[in-house]
Short mmCIF file of C-alpha atoms and ligand atoms in Angstrom, two decimals:
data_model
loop_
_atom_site.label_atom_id
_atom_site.label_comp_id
_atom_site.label_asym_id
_atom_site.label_seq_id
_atom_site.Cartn_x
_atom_site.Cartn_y
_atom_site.Cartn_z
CA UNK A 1 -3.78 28.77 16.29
CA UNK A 2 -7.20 27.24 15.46
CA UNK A 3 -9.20 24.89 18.24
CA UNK A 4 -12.02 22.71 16.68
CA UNK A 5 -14.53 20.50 18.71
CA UNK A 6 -15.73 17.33 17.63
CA UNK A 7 -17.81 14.30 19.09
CA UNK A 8 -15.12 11.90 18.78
CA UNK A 9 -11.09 12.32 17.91
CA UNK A 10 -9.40 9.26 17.00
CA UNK A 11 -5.35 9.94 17.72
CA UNK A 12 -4.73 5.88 16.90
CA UNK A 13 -1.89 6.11 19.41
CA UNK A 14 -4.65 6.34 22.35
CA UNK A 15 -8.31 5.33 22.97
CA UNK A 16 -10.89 6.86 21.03
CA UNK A 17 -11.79 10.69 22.40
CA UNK A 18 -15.66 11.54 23.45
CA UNK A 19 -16.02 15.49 23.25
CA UNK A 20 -12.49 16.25 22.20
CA UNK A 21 -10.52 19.04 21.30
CA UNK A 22 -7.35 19.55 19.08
CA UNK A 23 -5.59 22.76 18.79
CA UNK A 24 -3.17 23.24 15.04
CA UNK A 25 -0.76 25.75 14.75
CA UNK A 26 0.70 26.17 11.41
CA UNK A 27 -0.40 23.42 9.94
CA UNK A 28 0.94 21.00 12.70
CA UNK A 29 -1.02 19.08 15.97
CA UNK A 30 -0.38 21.22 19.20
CA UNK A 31 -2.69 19.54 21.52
CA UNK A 32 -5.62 17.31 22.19
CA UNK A 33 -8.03 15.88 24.81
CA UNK A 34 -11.46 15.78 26.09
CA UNK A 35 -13.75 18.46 27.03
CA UNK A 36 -14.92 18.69 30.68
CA UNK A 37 -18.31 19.99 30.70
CA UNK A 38 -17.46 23.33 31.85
CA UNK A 39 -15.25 24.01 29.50
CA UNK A 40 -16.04 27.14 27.57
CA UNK A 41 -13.09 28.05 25.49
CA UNK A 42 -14.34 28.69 21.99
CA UNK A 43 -14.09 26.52 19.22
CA UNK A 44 -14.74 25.31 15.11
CA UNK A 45 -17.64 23.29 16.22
CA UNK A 46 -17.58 20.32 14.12
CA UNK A 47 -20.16 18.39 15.21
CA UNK A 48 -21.44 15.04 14.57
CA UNK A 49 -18.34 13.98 13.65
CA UNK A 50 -14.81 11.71 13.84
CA UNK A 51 -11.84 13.04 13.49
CA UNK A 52 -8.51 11.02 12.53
CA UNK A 53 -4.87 11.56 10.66
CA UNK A 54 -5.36 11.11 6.77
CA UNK A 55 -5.19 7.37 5.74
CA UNK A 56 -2.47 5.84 3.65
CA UNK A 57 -2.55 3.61 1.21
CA UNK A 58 0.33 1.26 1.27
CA UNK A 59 -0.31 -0.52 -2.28
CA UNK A 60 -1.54 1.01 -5.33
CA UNK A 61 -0.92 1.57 -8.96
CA UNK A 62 -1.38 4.54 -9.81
CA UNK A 63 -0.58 4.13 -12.98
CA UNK A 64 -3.07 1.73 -14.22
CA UNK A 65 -6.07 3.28 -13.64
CA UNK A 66 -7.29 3.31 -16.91
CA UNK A 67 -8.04 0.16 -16.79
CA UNK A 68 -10.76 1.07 -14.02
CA UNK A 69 -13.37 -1.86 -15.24
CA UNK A 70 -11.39 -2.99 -17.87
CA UNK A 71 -10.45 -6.49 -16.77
CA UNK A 72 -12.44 -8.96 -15.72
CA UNK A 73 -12.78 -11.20 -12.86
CA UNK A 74 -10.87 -14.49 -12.68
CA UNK A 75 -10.18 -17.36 -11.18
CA UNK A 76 -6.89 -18.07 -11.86
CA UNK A 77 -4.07 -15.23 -11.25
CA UNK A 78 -2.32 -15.98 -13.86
CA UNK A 79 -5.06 -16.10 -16.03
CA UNK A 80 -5.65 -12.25 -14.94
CA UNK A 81 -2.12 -11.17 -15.28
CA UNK A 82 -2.41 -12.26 -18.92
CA UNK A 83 -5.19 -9.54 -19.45
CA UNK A 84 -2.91 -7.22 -17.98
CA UNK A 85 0.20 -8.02 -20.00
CA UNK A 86 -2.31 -8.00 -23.10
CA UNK A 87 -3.51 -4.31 -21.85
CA UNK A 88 -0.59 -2.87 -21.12
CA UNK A 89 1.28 -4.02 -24.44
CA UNK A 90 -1.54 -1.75 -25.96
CA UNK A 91 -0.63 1.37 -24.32
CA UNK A 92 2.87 1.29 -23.90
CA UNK A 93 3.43 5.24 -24.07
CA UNK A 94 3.23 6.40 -20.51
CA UNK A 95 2.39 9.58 -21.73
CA UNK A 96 -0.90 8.01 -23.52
CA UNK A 97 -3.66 10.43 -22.46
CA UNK A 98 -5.97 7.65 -21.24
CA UNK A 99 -3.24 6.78 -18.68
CA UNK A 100 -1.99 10.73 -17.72
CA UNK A 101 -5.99 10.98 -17.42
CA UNK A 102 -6.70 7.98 -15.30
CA UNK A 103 -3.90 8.86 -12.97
CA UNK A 104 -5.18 12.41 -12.09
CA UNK A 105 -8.62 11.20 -11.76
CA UNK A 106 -7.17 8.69 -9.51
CA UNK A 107 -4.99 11.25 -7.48
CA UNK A 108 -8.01 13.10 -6.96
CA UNK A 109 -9.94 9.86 -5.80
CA UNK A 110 -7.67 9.12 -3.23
CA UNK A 111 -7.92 12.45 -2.03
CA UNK A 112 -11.85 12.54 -1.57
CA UNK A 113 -11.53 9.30 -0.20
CA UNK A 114 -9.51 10.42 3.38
CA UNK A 115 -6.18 8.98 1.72
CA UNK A 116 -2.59 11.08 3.14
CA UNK A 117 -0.07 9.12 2.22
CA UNK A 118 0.21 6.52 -0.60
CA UNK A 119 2.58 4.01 -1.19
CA UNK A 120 2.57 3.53 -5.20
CA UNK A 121 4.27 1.02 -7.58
CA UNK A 122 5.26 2.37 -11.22
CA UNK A 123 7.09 0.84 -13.70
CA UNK A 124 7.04 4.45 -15.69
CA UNK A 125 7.57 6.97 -13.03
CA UNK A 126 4.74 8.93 -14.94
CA UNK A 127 2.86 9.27 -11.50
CA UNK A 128 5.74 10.88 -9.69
CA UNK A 129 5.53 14.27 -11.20
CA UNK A 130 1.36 14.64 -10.50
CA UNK A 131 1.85 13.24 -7.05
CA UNK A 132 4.47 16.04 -6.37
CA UNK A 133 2.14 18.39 -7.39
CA UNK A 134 -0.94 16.94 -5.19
CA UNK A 135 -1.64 16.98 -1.95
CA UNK A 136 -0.67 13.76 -1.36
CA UNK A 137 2.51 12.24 0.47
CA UNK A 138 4.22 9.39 -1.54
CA UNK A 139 6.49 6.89 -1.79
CA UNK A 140 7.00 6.26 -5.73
CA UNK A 141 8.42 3.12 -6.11
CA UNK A 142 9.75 2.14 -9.61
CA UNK A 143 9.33 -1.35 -9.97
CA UNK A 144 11.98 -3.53 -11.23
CA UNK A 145 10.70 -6.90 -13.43
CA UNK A 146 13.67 -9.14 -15.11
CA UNK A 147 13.92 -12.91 -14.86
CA UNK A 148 16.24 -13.05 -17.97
CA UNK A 149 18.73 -10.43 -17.27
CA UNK A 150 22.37 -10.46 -17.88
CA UNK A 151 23.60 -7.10 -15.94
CA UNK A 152 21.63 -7.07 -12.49
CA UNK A 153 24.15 -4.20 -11.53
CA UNK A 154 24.25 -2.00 -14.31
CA UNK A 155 20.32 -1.88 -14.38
CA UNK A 156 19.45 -0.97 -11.14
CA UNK A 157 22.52 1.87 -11.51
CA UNK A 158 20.70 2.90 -14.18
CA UNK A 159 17.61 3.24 -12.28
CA UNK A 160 18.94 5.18 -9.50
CA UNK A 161 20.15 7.80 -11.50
CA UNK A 162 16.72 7.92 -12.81
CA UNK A 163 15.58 8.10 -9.42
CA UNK A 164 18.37 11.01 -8.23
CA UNK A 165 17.14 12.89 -11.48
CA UNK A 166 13.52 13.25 -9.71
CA UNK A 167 12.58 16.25 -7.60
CA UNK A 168 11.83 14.50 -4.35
CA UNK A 169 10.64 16.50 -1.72
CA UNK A 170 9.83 15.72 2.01
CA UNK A 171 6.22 14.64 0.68
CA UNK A 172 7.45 13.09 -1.94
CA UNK A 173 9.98 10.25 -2.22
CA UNK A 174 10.86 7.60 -4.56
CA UNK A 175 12.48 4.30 -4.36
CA UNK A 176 13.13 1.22 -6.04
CA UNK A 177 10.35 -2.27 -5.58
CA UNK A 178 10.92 -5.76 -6.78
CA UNK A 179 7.79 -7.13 -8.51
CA UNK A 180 7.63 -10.75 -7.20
CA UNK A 181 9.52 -13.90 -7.16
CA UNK A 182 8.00 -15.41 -10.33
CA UNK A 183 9.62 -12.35 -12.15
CA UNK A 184 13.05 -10.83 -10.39
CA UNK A 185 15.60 -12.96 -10.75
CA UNK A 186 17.73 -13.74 -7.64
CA UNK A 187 20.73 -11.58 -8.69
CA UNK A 188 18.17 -8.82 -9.19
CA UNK A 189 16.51 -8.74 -5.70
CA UNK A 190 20.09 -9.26 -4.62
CA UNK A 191 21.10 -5.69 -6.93
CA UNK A 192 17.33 -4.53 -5.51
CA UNK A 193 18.40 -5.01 -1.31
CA UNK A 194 21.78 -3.22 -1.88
CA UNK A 195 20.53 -0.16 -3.67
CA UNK A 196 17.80 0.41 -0.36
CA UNK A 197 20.10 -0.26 1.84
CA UNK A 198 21.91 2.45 0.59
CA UNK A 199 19.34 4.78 0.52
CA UNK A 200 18.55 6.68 3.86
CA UNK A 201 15.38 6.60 4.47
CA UNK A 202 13.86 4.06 1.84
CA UNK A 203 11.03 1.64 1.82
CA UNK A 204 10.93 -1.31 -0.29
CA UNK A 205 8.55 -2.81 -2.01
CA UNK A 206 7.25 -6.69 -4.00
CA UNK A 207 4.84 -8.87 -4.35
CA UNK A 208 4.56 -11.88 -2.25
CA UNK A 209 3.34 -15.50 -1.70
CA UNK A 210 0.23 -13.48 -3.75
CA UNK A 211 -0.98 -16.55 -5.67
CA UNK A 212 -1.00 -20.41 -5.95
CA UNK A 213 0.94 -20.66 -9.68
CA UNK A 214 3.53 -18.57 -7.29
CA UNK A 215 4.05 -21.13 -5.19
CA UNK A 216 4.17 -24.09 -7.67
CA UNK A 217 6.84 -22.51 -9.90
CA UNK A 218 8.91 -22.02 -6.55
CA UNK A 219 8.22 -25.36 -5.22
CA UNK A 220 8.76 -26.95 -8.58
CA UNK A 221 10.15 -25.02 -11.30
CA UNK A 222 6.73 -25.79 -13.37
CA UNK A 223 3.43 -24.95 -13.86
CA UNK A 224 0.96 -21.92 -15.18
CA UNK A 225 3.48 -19.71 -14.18
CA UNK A 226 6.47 -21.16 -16.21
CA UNK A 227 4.01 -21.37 -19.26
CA UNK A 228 3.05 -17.72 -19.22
CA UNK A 229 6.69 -16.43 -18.78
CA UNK A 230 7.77 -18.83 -22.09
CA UNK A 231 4.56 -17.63 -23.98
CA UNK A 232 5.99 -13.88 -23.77
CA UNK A 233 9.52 -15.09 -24.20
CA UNK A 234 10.63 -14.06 -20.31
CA UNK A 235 11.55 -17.39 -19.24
CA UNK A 236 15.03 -18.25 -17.85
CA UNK A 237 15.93 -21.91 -18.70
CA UNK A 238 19.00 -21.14 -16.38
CA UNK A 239 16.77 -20.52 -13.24
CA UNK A 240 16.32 -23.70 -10.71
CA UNK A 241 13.21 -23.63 -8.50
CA UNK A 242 14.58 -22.99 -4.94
CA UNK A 243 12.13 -26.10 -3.35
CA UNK A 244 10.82 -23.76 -0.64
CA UNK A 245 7.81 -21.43 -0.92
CA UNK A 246 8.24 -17.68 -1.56
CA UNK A 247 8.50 -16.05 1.74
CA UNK A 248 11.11 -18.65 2.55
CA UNK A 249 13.08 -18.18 -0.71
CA UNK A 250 13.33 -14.49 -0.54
CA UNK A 251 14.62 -14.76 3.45
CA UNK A 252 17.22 -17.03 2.57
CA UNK A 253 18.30 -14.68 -0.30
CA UNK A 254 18.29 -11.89 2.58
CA UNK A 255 15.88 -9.94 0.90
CA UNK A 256 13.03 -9.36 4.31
CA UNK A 257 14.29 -6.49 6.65
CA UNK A 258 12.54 -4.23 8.28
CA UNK A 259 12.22 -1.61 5.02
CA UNK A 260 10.18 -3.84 3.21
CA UNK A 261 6.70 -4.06 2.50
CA UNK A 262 5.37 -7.36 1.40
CA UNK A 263 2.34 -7.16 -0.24
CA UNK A 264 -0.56 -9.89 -0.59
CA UNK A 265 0.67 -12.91 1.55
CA UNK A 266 -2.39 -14.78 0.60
CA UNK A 267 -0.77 -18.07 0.30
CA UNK A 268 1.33 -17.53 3.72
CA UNK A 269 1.48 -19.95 6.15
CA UNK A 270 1.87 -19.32 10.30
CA UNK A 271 5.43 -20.15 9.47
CA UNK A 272 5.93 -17.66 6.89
CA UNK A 273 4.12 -15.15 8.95
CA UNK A 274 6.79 -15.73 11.72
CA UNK A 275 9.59 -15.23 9.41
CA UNK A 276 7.89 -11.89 8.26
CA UNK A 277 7.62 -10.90 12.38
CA UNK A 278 11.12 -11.96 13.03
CA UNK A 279 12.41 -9.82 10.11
CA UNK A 280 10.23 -6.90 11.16
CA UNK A 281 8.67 -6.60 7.66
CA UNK A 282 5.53 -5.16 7.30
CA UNK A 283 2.73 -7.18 5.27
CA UNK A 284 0.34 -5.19 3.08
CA UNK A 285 -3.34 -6.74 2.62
CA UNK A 286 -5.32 -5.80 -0.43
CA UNK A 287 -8.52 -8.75 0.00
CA UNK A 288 -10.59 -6.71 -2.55
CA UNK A 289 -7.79 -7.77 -5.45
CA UNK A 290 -7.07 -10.62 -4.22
CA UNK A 291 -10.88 -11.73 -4.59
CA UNK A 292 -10.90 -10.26 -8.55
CA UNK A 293 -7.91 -11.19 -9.74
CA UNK A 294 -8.32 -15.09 -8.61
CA UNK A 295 -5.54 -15.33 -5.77
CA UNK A 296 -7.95 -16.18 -3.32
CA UNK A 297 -9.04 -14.17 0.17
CA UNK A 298 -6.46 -13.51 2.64
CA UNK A 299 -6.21 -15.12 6.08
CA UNK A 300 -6.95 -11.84 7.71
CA UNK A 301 -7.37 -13.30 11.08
CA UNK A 302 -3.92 -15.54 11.08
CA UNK A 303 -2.26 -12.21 10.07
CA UNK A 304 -3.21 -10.30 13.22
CA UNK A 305 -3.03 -13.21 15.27
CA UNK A 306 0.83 -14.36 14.17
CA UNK A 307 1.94 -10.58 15.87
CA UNK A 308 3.01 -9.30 12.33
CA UNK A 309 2.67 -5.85 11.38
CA UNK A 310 -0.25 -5.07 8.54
CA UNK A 311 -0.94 -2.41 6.31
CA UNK A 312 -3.64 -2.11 4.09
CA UNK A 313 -3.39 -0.89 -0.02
CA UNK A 314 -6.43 -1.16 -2.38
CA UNK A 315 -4.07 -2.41 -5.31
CA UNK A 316 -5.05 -0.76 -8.60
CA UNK A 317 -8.21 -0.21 -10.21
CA UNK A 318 -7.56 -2.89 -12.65
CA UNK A 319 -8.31 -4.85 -10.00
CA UNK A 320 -10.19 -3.23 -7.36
CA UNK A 321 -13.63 -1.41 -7.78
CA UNK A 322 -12.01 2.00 -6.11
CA UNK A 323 -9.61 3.33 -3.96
CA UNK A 324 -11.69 4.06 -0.78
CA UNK A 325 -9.67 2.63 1.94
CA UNK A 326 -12.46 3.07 4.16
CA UNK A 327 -13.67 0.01 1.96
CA UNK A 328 -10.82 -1.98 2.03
CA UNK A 329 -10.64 -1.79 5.63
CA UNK A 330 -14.61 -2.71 5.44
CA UNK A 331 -13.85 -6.03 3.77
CA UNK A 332 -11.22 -6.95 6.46
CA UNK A 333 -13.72 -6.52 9.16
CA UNK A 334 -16.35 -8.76 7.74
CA UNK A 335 -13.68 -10.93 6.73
CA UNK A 336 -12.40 -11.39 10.16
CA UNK A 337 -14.95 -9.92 12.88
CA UNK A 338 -12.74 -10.76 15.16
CA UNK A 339 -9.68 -8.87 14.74
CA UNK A 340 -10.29 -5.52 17.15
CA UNK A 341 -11.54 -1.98 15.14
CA UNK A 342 -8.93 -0.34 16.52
CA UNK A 343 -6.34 -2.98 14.96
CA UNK A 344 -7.84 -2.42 11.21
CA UNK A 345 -7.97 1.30 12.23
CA UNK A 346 -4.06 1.28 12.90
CA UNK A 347 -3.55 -1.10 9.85
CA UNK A 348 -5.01 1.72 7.56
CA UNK A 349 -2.92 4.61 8.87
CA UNK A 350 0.52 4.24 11.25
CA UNK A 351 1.00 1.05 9.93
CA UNK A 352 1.27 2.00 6.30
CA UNK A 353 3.07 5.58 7.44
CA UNK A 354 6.12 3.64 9.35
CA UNK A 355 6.39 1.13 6.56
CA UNK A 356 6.40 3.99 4.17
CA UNK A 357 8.70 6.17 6.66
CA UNK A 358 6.23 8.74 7.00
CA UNK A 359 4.91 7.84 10.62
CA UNK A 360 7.29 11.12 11.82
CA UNK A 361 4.30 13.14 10.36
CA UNK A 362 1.17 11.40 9.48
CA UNK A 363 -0.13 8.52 11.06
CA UNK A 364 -1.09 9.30 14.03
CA UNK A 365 -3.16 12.34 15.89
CA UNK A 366 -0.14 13.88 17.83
CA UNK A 367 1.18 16.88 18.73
CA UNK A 368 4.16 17.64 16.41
CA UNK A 369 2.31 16.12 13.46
CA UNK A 370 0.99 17.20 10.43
CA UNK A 371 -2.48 18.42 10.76
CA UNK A 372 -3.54 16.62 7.34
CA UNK A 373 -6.71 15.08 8.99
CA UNK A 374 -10.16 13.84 8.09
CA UNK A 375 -13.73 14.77 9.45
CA UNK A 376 -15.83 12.16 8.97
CA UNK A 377 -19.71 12.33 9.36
CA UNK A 378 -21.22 9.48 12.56
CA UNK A 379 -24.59 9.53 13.29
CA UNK A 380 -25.71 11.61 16.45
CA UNK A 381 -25.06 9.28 19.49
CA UNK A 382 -22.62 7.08 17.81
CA UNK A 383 -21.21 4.85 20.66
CA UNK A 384 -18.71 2.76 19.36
CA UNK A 385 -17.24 4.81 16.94
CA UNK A 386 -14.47 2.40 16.17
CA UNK A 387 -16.79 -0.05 14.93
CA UNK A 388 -18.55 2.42 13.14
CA UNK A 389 -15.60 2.90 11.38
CA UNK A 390 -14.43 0.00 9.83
CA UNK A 391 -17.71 -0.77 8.70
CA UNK A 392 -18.13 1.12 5.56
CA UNK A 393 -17.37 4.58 5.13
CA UNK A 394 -18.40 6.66 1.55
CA UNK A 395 -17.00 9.63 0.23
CA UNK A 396 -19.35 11.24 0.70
CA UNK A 397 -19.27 11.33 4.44
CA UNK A 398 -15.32 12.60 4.37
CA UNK A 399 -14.09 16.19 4.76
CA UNK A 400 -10.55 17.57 5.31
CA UNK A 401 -9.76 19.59 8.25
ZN1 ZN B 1 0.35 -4.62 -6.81
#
């Protein structure tokens, strides 16, 4: 059994702890609470510090890290996604050394940044194996993409026995994500939903109400959208636009529940964000990409305020500088001052862990849990640690416990 000391613990699940102490046992939370002043029982004295459960990182992509200030800024989405498609098309061998390379280096990122538990979209699978073999926690989610698609049924069996073939561990799990509206077609989200719902204890993953051009094609069946999927011959002149918008569209189809994580929701409205509550879905913010690739900056604010339950992902580094959480969470706070610390602080750890079904271990600082936690460096007499917090935090400042 080890005891450490710090200046502050932050267990998430309870106020902030001046003077605490935390007892691990094999690698799992015994105990915790504050130090009366004549407490003597020796200690790791950590110091100047704050300690709280590993973060996770609901939304990334792995996978497309090489592209790490590769594409530049826009300000139109779908402008950006065609410098993706363009990249991509260029490196289609997952096994491409730039990408194997850019995925450890980003693995190992994550790491030094206080990230846990990661919640990561492929449309390879070339992460899973290196995220097995980290110390990271993971959902891998293979992404599904088809708006043409004949055989809904017999693709999705096909990935699942791609999936089964995978050595998931505990740590390590993988599931299956839709990518967004604009390209799953209905049958395919419908194929998408039954395959979770199967699974026992599986997240699931898309895209949604990200971007305006989203919107449009839903609400009309035309626009940038409709061009880009003709110009790389994915277009389905057999699909009819639903007439609703996107969070709307994919309730109807029975496709929110309380496994999914929808990510983005830049272009929801309080109405959508209702439907999302009601369902119990969890949305994922990522403002960083959203500002880079031209989908606009999130309503922040309207998201806490409608009740719903947020995560927070840093999206790739195709479109977002890095994957310090500690940054995204910074970006929320000046986005939306008035959304509490400890709400963004929740956001960016037992938030993502329950939408990732990992909150049994990580998330929180409780006893029972894994001891996979984070020192990070305050300044001496740090009173409101909380705010100190979520208002920038560099790698430099992190250690692991
Ligand atoms: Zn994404």
């Amino acid at each position: 059994m080890i005891r450490y000391h710090a200046a502050w613990l932050i267990p998430i699940a309870d106020e902030p702890i001046h003077n605490g102490w935390l007892t691990v046992d094999r690698g799992r939370i015994v105990a915790l609470g504050r130090r009366a002043a004549n407490d003597l029982t020796p200690g790791v004295e950590l110091g100047d510090v704050a300690v709280l459960p590993g973060l996770v990182n609901a939304h990334t992509h792995l996978e497309l890290s090489y592209l790490r200030d590769q594409i530049t800024p826009s300000l139109s989405f779908t402008a950006w996604a065609r410098q993706i498609i363009y990249e991509r098309r260029r490196r289609p061998n997952p096994q491409d050394p730039a990408v194997t390379a850019g995925i450890d280096a980003a693995i190992a990122e994550c790491v030094g940044c206080g990230t846990a538990v990661v919640g990561d979209i492929s449309n390879t699978l070339a992460p899973f194996g290196k995220l097995a073999n980290s110390p990271l926690a993971a959902v891998e989610f293979w992404e599904i993409i088809g708006f043409r698609i004949d055989n809904p049924d017999e693709l999705i069996e096909h990935a699942l026995g791609e999936l089964a073939a995978l050595p998931a561990t505990d740590r390590v799990r993988a599931s299956l994500a839709a990518h967004a509206p604009y390209s799953v077609a209905p049958l395919l989200f419908q194929a998408i939903r039954k395959a979770v719902s199967r699974m026992p204890f599986a997240a699931c993953s898309v895209h949604l109400a990200e971007n305006v051009e989203e919107v449009e094609l839903l609400e009309t069946g035309g626009g940038p959208w409709k061009a880009l999927m003709k110009d790389i011959g994915s277009w389905n002149h057999e699909w009819t636009a639903p007439g609703v918008g996107p969070v709307q569209y994919l309730d109807e189809m029975g496709f929110l529940d309380n496994r999914l994580l929808a990510v983005h929701g830049v272009q929801m409205s309080g109405a959508d964000l209702a439907r999302l509550k009601k369902r119990g879905t969890t949305l994922v913010t990522c403002p960083r990409s959203n500002g880079h690739t031209g989908a606009g900056l999130p309503p922040i604010a309207d998201f806490y305020e409608s009740g719903v339950r947020v995560a927070i992902g840093t999206d790739s580094l195709a479109s977002s500088p890095d994957l310090n959480v500690f940054a995204e969470v910074a970006t929320l706070h000046a986005l939306a001052p008035s959304v509490p610390s400890a709400s963004l602080l929740a956001s960016a750890t037992i938030e993502g862990a329950r939408a990732l079904g990992f909150d049994a271990d990580y998330g929180t600082i409780e006893p029972g849990k894994v001891a996979r936690l984070l020192a990070v460096a305050v300044p001496p007499g740090t009173s409101d640690v909380e705010e100190y917090l979520v208002s920038g935090v560099h790698p430099g400042q992190i250690r692991w416990l």
